[in-house]
XYZ file of N, CA and C in Angstrom:
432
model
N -21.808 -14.526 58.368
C -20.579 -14.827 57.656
C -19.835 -15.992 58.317
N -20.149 -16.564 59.508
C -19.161 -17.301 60.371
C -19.836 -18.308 59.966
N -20.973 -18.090 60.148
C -21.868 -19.832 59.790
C -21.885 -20.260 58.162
N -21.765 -19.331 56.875
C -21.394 -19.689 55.883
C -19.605 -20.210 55.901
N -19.215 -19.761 56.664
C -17.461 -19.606 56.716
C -17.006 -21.280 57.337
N -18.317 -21.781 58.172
C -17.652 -22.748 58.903
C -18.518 -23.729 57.687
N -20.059 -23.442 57.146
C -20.372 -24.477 56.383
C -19.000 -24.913 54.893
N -18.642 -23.436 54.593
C -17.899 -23.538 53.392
C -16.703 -24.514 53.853
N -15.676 -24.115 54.685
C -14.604 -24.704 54.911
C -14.742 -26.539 55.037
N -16.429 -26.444 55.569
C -16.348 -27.908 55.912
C -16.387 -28.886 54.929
N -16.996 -28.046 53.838
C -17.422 -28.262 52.348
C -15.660 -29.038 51.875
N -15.474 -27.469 51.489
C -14.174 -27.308 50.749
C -12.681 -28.444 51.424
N -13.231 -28.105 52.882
C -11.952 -29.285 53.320
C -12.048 -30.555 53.206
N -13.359 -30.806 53.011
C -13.663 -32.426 52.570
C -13.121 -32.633 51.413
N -13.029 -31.746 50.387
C -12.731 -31.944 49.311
C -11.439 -31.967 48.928
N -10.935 -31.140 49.774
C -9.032 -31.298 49.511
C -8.819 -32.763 50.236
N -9.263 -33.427 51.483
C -8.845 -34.518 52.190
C -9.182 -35.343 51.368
N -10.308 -35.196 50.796
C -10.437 -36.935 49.674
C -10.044 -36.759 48.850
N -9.668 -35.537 47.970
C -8.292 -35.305 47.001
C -7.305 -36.526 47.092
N -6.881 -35.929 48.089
C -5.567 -36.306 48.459
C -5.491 -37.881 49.013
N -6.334 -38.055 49.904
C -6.364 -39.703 50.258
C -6.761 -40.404 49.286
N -6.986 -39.837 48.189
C -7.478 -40.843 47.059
C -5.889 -41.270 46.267
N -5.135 -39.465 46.332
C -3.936 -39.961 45.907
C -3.188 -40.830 46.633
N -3.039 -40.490 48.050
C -2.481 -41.458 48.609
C -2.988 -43.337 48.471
N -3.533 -42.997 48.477
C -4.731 -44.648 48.611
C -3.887 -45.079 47.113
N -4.042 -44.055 46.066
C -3.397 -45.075 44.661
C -2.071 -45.000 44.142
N -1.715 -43.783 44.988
C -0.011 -43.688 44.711
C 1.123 -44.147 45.863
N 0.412 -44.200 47.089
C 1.868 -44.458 47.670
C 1.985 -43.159 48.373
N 2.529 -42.254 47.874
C 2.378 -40.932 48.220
C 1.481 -40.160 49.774
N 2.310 -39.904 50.290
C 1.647 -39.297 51.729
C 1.058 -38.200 51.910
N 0.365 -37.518 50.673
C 0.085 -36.485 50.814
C -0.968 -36.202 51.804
N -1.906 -37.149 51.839
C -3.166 -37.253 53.032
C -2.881 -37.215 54.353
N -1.461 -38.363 54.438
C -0.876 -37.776 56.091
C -0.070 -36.506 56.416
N 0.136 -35.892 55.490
C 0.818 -34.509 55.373
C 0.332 -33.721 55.863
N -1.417 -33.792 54.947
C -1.977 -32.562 55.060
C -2.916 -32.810 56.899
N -3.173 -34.517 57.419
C -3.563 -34.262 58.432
C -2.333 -34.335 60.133
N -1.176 -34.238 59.976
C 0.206 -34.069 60.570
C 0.140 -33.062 61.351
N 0.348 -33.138 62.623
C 0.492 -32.692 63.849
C 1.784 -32.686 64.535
N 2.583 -33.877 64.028
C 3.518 -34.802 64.857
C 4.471 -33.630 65.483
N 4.937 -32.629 64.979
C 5.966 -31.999 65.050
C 5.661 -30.559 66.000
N 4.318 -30.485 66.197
C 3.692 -29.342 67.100
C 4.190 -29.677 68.567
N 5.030 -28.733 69.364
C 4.841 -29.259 70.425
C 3.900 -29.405 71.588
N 4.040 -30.436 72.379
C 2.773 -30.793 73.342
C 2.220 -31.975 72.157
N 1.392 -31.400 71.245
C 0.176 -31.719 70.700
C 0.869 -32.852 69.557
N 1.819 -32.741 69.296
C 2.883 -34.209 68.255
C 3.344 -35.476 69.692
N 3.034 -35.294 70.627
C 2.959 -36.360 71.553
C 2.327 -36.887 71.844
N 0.933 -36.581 71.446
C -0.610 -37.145 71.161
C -0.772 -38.284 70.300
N -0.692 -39.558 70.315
C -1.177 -39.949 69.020
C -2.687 -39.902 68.779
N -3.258 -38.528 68.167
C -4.896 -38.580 68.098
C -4.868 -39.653 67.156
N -6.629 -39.412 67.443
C -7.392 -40.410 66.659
C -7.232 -39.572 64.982
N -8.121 -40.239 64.085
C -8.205 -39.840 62.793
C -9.253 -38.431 62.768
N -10.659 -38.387 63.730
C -10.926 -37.327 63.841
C -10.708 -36.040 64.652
N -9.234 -36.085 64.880
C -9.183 -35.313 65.997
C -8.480 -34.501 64.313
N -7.534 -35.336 64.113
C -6.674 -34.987 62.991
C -7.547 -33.978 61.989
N -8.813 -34.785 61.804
C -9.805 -34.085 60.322
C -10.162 -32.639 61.561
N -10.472 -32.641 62.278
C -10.699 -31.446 63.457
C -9.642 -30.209 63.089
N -8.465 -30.515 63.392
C -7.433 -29.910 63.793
C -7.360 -29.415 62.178
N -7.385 -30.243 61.239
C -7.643 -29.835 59.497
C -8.459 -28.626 59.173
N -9.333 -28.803 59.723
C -10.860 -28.236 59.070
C -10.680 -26.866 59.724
N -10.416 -26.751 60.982
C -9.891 -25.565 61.815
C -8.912 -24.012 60.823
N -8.316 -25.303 60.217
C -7.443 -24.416 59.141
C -8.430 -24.074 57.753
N -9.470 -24.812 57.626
C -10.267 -24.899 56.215
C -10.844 -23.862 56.554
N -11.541 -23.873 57.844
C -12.544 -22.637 58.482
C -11.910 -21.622 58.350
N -10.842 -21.703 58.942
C -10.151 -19.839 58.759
C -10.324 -19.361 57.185
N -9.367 -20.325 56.856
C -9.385 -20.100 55.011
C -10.878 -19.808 54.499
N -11.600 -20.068 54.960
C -13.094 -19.609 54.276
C -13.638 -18.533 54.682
N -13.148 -18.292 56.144
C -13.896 -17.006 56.810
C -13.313 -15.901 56.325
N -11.765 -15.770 55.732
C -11.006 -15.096 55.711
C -11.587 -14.581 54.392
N -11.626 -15.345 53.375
C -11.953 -15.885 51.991
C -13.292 -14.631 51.858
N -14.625 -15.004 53.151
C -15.511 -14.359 52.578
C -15.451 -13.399 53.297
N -14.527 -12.658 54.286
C -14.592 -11.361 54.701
C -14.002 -10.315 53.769
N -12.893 -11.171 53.264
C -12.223 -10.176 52.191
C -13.233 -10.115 51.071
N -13.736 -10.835 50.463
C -15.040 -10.503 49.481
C -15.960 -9.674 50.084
N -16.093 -9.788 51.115
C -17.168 -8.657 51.636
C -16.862 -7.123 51.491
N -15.641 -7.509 52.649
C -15.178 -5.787 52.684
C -13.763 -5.082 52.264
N -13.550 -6.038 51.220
C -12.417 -5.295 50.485
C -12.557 -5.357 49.084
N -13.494 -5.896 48.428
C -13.713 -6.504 47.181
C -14.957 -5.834 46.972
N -14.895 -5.635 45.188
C -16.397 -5.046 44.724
C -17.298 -6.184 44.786
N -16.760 -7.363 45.119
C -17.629 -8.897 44.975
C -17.359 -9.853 43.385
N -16.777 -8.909 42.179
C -17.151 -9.779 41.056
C -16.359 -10.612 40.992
N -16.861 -11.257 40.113
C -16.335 -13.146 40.019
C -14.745 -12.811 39.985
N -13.939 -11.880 39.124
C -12.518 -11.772 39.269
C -12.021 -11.503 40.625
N -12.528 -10.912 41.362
C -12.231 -10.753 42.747
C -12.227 -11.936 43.700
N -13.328 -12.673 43.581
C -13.690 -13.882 44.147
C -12.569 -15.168 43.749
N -12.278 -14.620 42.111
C -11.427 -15.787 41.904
C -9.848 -15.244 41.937
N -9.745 -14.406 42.251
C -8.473 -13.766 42.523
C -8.075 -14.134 44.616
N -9.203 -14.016 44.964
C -9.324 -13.893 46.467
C -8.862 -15.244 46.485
N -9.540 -16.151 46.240
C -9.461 -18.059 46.126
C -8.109 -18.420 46.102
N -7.302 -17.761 44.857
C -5.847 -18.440 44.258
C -5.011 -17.671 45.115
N -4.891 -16.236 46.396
C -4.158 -15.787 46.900
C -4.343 -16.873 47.948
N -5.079 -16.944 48.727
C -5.618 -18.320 49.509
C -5.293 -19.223 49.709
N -5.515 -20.202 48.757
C -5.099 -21.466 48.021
C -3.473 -21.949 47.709
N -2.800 -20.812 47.310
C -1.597 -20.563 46.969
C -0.903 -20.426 48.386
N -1.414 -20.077 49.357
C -0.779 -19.788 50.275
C -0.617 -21.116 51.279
N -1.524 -21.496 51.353
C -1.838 -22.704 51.770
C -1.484 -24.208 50.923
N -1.176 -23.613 50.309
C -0.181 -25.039 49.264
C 1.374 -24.570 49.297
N 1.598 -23.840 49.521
C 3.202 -23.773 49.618
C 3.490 -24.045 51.511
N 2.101 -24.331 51.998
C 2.974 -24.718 53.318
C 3.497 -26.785 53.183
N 3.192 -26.971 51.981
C 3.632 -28.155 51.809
C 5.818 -28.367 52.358
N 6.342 -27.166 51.973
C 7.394 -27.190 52.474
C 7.715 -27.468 54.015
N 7.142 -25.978 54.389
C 7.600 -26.303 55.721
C 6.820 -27.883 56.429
N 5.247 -27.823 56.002
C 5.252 -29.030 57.067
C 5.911 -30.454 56.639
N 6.882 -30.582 54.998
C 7.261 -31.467 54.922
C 8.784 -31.937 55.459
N 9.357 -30.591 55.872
C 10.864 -29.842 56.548
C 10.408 -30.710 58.019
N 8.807 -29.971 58.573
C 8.915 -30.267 60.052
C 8.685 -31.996 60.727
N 7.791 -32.373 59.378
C 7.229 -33.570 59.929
C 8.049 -34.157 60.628
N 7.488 -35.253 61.492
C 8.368 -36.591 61.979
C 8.058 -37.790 61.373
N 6.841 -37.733 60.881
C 6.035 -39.306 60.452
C 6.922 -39.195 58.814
N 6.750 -40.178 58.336
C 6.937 -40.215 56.993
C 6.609 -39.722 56.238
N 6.636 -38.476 55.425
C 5.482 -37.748 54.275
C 6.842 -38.252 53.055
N 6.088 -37.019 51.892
C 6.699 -37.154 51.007
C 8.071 -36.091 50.838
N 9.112 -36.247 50.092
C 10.085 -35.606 50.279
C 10.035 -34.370 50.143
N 11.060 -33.717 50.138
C 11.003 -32.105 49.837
C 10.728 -31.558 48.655
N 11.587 -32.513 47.772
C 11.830 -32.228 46.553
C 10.837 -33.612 45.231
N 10.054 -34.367 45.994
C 9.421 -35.371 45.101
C 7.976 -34.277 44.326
N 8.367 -34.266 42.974
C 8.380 -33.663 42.382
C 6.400 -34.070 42.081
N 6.521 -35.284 41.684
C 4.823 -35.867 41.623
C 4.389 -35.544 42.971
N 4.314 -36.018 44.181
C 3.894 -35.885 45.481
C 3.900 -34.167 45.583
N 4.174 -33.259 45.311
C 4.126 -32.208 45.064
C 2.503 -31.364 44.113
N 2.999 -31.969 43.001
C 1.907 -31.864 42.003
C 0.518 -32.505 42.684
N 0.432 -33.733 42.924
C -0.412 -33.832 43.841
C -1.219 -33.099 45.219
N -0.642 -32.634 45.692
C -0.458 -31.714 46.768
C -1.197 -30.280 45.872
N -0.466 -29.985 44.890
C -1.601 -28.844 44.521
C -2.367 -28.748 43.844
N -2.590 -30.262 43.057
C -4.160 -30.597 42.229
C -5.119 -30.297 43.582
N -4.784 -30.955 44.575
C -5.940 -31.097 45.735
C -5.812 -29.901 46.461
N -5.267 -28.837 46.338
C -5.357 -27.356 46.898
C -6.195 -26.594 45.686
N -5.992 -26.743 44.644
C -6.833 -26.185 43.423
C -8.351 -27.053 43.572
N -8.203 -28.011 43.966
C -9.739 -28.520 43.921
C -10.371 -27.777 44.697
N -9.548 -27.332 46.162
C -9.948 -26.485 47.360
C -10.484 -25.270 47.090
N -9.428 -24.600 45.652
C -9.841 -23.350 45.365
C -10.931 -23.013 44.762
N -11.174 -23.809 43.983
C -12.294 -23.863 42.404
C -13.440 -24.033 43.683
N -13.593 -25.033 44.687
C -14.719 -25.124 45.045
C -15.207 -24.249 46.110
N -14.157 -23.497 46.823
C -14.237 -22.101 47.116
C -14.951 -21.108 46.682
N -14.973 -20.718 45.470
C -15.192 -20.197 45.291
C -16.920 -20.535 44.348
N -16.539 -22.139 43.887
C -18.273 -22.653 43.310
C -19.179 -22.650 44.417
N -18.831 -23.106 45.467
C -20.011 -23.473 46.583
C -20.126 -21.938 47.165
N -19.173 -21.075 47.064
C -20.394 -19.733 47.404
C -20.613 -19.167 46.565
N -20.578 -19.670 45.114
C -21.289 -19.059 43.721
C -22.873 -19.314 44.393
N -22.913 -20.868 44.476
C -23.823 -21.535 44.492
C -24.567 -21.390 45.903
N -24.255 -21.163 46.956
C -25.192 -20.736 47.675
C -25.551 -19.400 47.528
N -25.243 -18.467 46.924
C -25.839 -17.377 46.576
C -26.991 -17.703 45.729
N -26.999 -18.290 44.934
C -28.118 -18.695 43.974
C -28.933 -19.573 44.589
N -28.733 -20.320 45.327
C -29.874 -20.979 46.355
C -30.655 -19.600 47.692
N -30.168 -18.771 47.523
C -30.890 -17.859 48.378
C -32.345 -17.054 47.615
């Protein structure tokens, strides 16, 4: 479960980061430095890492979210697809409303509290996270 948990997250977090840097890249919009933002941790916001320390420190959070994702399908869930896709959007949802606080804590520039598109953005690319959550372990089940 750990080694599907760390392949999935690595999957799935690629997919929310180029989400989002794509928005950023064509809108302006900081959602890409949002989601890889450290600045405000202490100790570790005095760092200026590199870009992969950042995708590191990201994916760390993708991993949990996946391990978590397929333990609860394991052993709290009958497994069917409503469960799986119920499991995804409790998940997903949870992890897109931390758009507040880390936009409260940042120091770098993100997007505002209240910017309403930069928002929407922010949870197209958490729903991409979810949907593929839950496709890529449709789909490695069927590759077994």
């Amino acid at each position: 479960m750990i080694k599907k948990g760390l392949w999935l997250g690595t999957a799935t977090g690629f997919i929310l980061g180029f989400v989002l840097w794509i928005f950023e890249y064509a809108t302006g919009k900081n959602v890409y430095t949002l989601l890889l933002n450290v600045d405000f941790i202490p100790v570790m916001g005095d760092i200026d890492w590199p870009i992969y320390m950042e995708w590191f420190f990201h994916l760390i959070i993708a991993w949990s979210i996946a391990i978590v994702y397929l333990a609860w399908i394991k052993y709290q869930t009958d497994g069917r697809a409503t469960s799986r896709w119920a499991t995804a959007l409790v998940l997903t949802a949870l992890a897109a409303l931390t758009y507040f606080p880390l936009t409260d804590l940042a120091i770098k520039e993100t997007p505002a509290f209240d910017d309403l598109t930069a928002i929407s953005y922010w949870l197209v690319g958490h729903l991409a996270f979810g949907v593929s959550l839950v496709k890529l372990d449709e789909w490695t089940k069927r590759k077994k």
